[in-house]
Short mmCIF file of N, CA and C in Angstrom, two decimals:
data_model
loop_
_atom_site.label_atom_id
_atom_site.label_comp_id
_atom_site.label_asym_id
_atom_site.label_seq_id
_atom_site.Cartn_x
_atom_site.Cartn_y
_atom_site.Cartn_z
N VAL A 1 15.96 -4.48 -5.96
CA VAL A 1 15.82 -4.01 -4.59
C VAL A 1 15.52 -5.22 -3.72
N THR A 2 16.22 -5.30 -2.61
CA THR A 2 15.98 -6.40 -1.69
C THR A 2 14.67 -6.16 -0.93
N ALA A 3 14.08 -7.24 -0.44
CA ALA A 3 12.84 -7.12 0.33
C ALA A 3 13.08 -6.29 1.58
N ARG A 4 14.21 -6.49 2.23
CA ARG A 4 14.52 -5.75 3.45
C ARG A 4 14.63 -4.24 3.17
N LYS A 5 15.28 -3.89 2.08
CA LYS A 5 15.43 -2.47 1.72
C LYS A 5 14.06 -1.86 1.43
N ALA A 6 13.21 -2.59 0.72
CA ALA A 6 11.87 -2.09 0.42
C ALA A 6 11.04 -1.93 1.70
N GLN A 7 11.13 -2.90 2.60
CA GLN A 7 10.40 -2.82 3.86
C GLN A 7 10.87 -1.62 4.68
N ASN A 8 12.18 -1.42 4.74
CA ASN A 8 12.71 -0.27 5.48
C ASN A 8 12.22 1.04 4.89
N TRP A 9 12.23 1.15 3.57
CA TRP A 9 11.77 2.37 2.92
C TRP A 9 10.31 2.63 3.25
N CYS A 10 9.50 1.59 3.18
CA CYS A 10 8.07 1.73 3.48
C CYS A 10 7.85 2.15 4.93
N SER A 11 8.63 1.59 5.84
CA SER A 11 8.52 1.95 7.26
C SER A 11 8.89 3.41 7.49
N GLU A 12 9.91 3.87 6.79
CA GLU A 12 10.35 5.26 6.93
C GLU A 12 9.33 6.24 6.38
N LYS A 13 8.52 5.82 5.45
CA LYS A 13 7.54 6.70 4.80
C LYS A 13 6.17 6.56 5.45
N THR A 14 6.09 6.76 6.72
CA THR A 14 4.85 6.70 7.48
C THR A 14 4.14 5.36 7.38
N ASN A 15 4.92 4.31 7.46
CA ASN A 15 4.36 2.96 7.54
C ASN A 15 3.52 2.57 6.34
N ILE A 16 4.02 2.80 5.16
CA ILE A 16 3.35 2.39 3.93
C ILE A 16 3.37 0.86 3.87
N PRO A 17 2.26 0.22 3.54
CA PRO A 17 2.25 -1.25 3.44
C PRO A 17 3.23 -1.74 2.36
N HIS A 18 3.87 -2.85 2.65
CA HIS A 18 4.83 -3.44 1.71
C HIS A 18 4.30 -4.79 1.26
N PHE A 19 4.30 -5.02 -0.03
CA PHE A 19 3.88 -6.31 -0.59
C PHE A 19 4.90 -6.76 -1.61
N GLU A 20 5.29 -8.00 -1.54
CA GLU A 20 6.07 -8.58 -2.63
C GLU A 20 5.06 -9.16 -3.59
N THR A 21 5.10 -8.70 -4.83
CA THR A 21 4.10 -9.11 -5.82
C THR A 21 4.76 -9.68 -7.07
N SER A 22 3.95 -10.39 -7.83
CA SER A 22 4.38 -10.86 -9.14
C SER A 22 3.17 -10.82 -10.07
N ALA A 23 3.20 -9.90 -11.01
CA ALA A 23 2.12 -9.83 -11.99
C ALA A 23 2.15 -11.07 -12.88
N LYS A 24 3.35 -11.56 -13.14
CA LYS A 24 3.50 -12.74 -13.99
C LYS A 24 2.81 -13.95 -13.37
N ASP A 25 3.02 -14.15 -12.06
CA ASP A 25 2.44 -15.31 -11.37
C ASP A 25 1.14 -14.98 -10.64
N GLY A 26 0.76 -13.72 -10.62
CA GLY A 26 -0.47 -13.32 -9.94
C GLY A 26 -0.38 -13.36 -8.43
N VAL A 27 0.82 -13.19 -7.89
CA VAL A 27 1.02 -13.30 -6.45
C VAL A 27 0.85 -11.92 -5.80
N ASN A 28 -0.09 -11.83 -4.87
CA ASN A 28 -0.33 -10.64 -4.05
C ASN A 28 -0.74 -9.39 -4.83
N VAL A 29 -0.99 -9.48 -6.10
CA VAL A 29 -1.36 -8.29 -6.88
C VAL A 29 -2.71 -7.76 -6.42
N GLU A 30 -3.69 -8.62 -6.31
CA GLU A 30 -5.03 -8.19 -5.90
C GLU A 30 -5.00 -7.66 -4.47
N LYS A 31 -4.30 -8.35 -3.58
CA LYS A 31 -4.22 -7.91 -2.18
C LYS A 31 -3.57 -6.54 -2.08
N ALA A 32 -2.50 -6.31 -2.82
CA ALA A 32 -1.81 -5.02 -2.80
C ALA A 32 -2.74 -3.92 -3.32
N PHE A 33 -3.41 -4.17 -4.43
CA PHE A 33 -4.32 -3.18 -5.00
C PHE A 33 -5.46 -2.86 -4.04
N GLU A 34 -6.06 -3.88 -3.45
CA GLU A 34 -7.17 -3.66 -2.52
C GLU A 34 -6.73 -2.84 -1.31
N THR A 35 -5.55 -3.12 -0.81
CA THR A 35 -5.03 -2.39 0.34
C THR A 35 -4.80 -0.92 0.00
N VAL A 36 -4.19 -0.66 -1.14
CA VAL A 36 -3.94 0.72 -1.56
C VAL A 36 -5.27 1.45 -1.76
N ALA A 37 -6.22 0.82 -2.41
CA ALA A 37 -7.52 1.44 -2.65
C ALA A 37 -8.25 1.70 -1.34
N ARG A 38 -8.24 0.74 -0.44
CA ARG A 38 -8.91 0.89 0.86
C ARG A 38 -8.28 2.05 1.64
N ASN A 39 -6.96 2.11 1.67
CA ASN A 39 -6.27 3.19 2.38
C ASN A 39 -6.59 4.55 1.77
N ALA A 40 -6.68 4.62 0.46
CA ALA A 40 -7.02 5.88 -0.21
C ALA A 40 -8.43 6.33 0.17
N LEU A 41 -9.37 5.40 0.22
CA LEU A 41 -10.74 5.75 0.60
C LEU A 41 -10.81 6.24 2.05
N VAL A 42 -10.07 5.60 2.93
CA VAL A 42 -10.04 6.02 4.34
C VAL A 42 -9.47 7.43 4.45
N ARG A 43 -8.38 7.68 3.76
CA ARG A 43 -7.77 9.02 3.81
C ARG A 43 -8.69 10.07 3.21
N GLU A 44 -9.40 9.70 2.16
CA GLU A 44 -10.33 10.65 1.53
C GLU A 44 -11.42 11.03 2.53
N LYS A 45 -11.96 10.04 3.25
CA LYS A 45 -13.01 10.31 4.24
C LYS A 45 -12.46 11.17 5.38
N GLU A 46 -11.22 10.90 5.81
CA GLU A 46 -10.61 11.67 6.90
C GLU A 46 -10.40 13.12 6.50
N ASN A 47 -10.14 13.38 5.24
CA ASN A 47 -9.85 14.73 4.77
C ASN A 47 -11.07 15.45 4.20
N ASP A 48 -12.23 14.80 4.23
CA ASP A 48 -13.44 15.41 3.68
C ASP A 48 -13.93 16.50 4.62
N ILE A 49 -14.00 17.71 4.13
CA ILE A 49 -14.44 18.84 4.95
C ILE A 49 -15.79 19.38 4.47
N THR A 50 -16.50 18.59 3.71
CA THR A 50 -17.81 19.00 3.22
C THR A 50 -18.79 19.06 4.39
N PRO A 51 -19.55 20.16 4.53
CA PRO A 51 -20.50 20.29 5.65
C PRO A 51 -21.65 19.32 5.55
#
């Protein structure tokens, strides 16, 4: 998949962050994981309906 195609797909899906990563070289793996985890926590707080 080309970077452009991946970026377009992410943009179409409600602006999902796009990262080019390499587990082999350790490039952007931590940053991508932290971003996904942070976004999940934010969404969890937004959807929390506990009184």
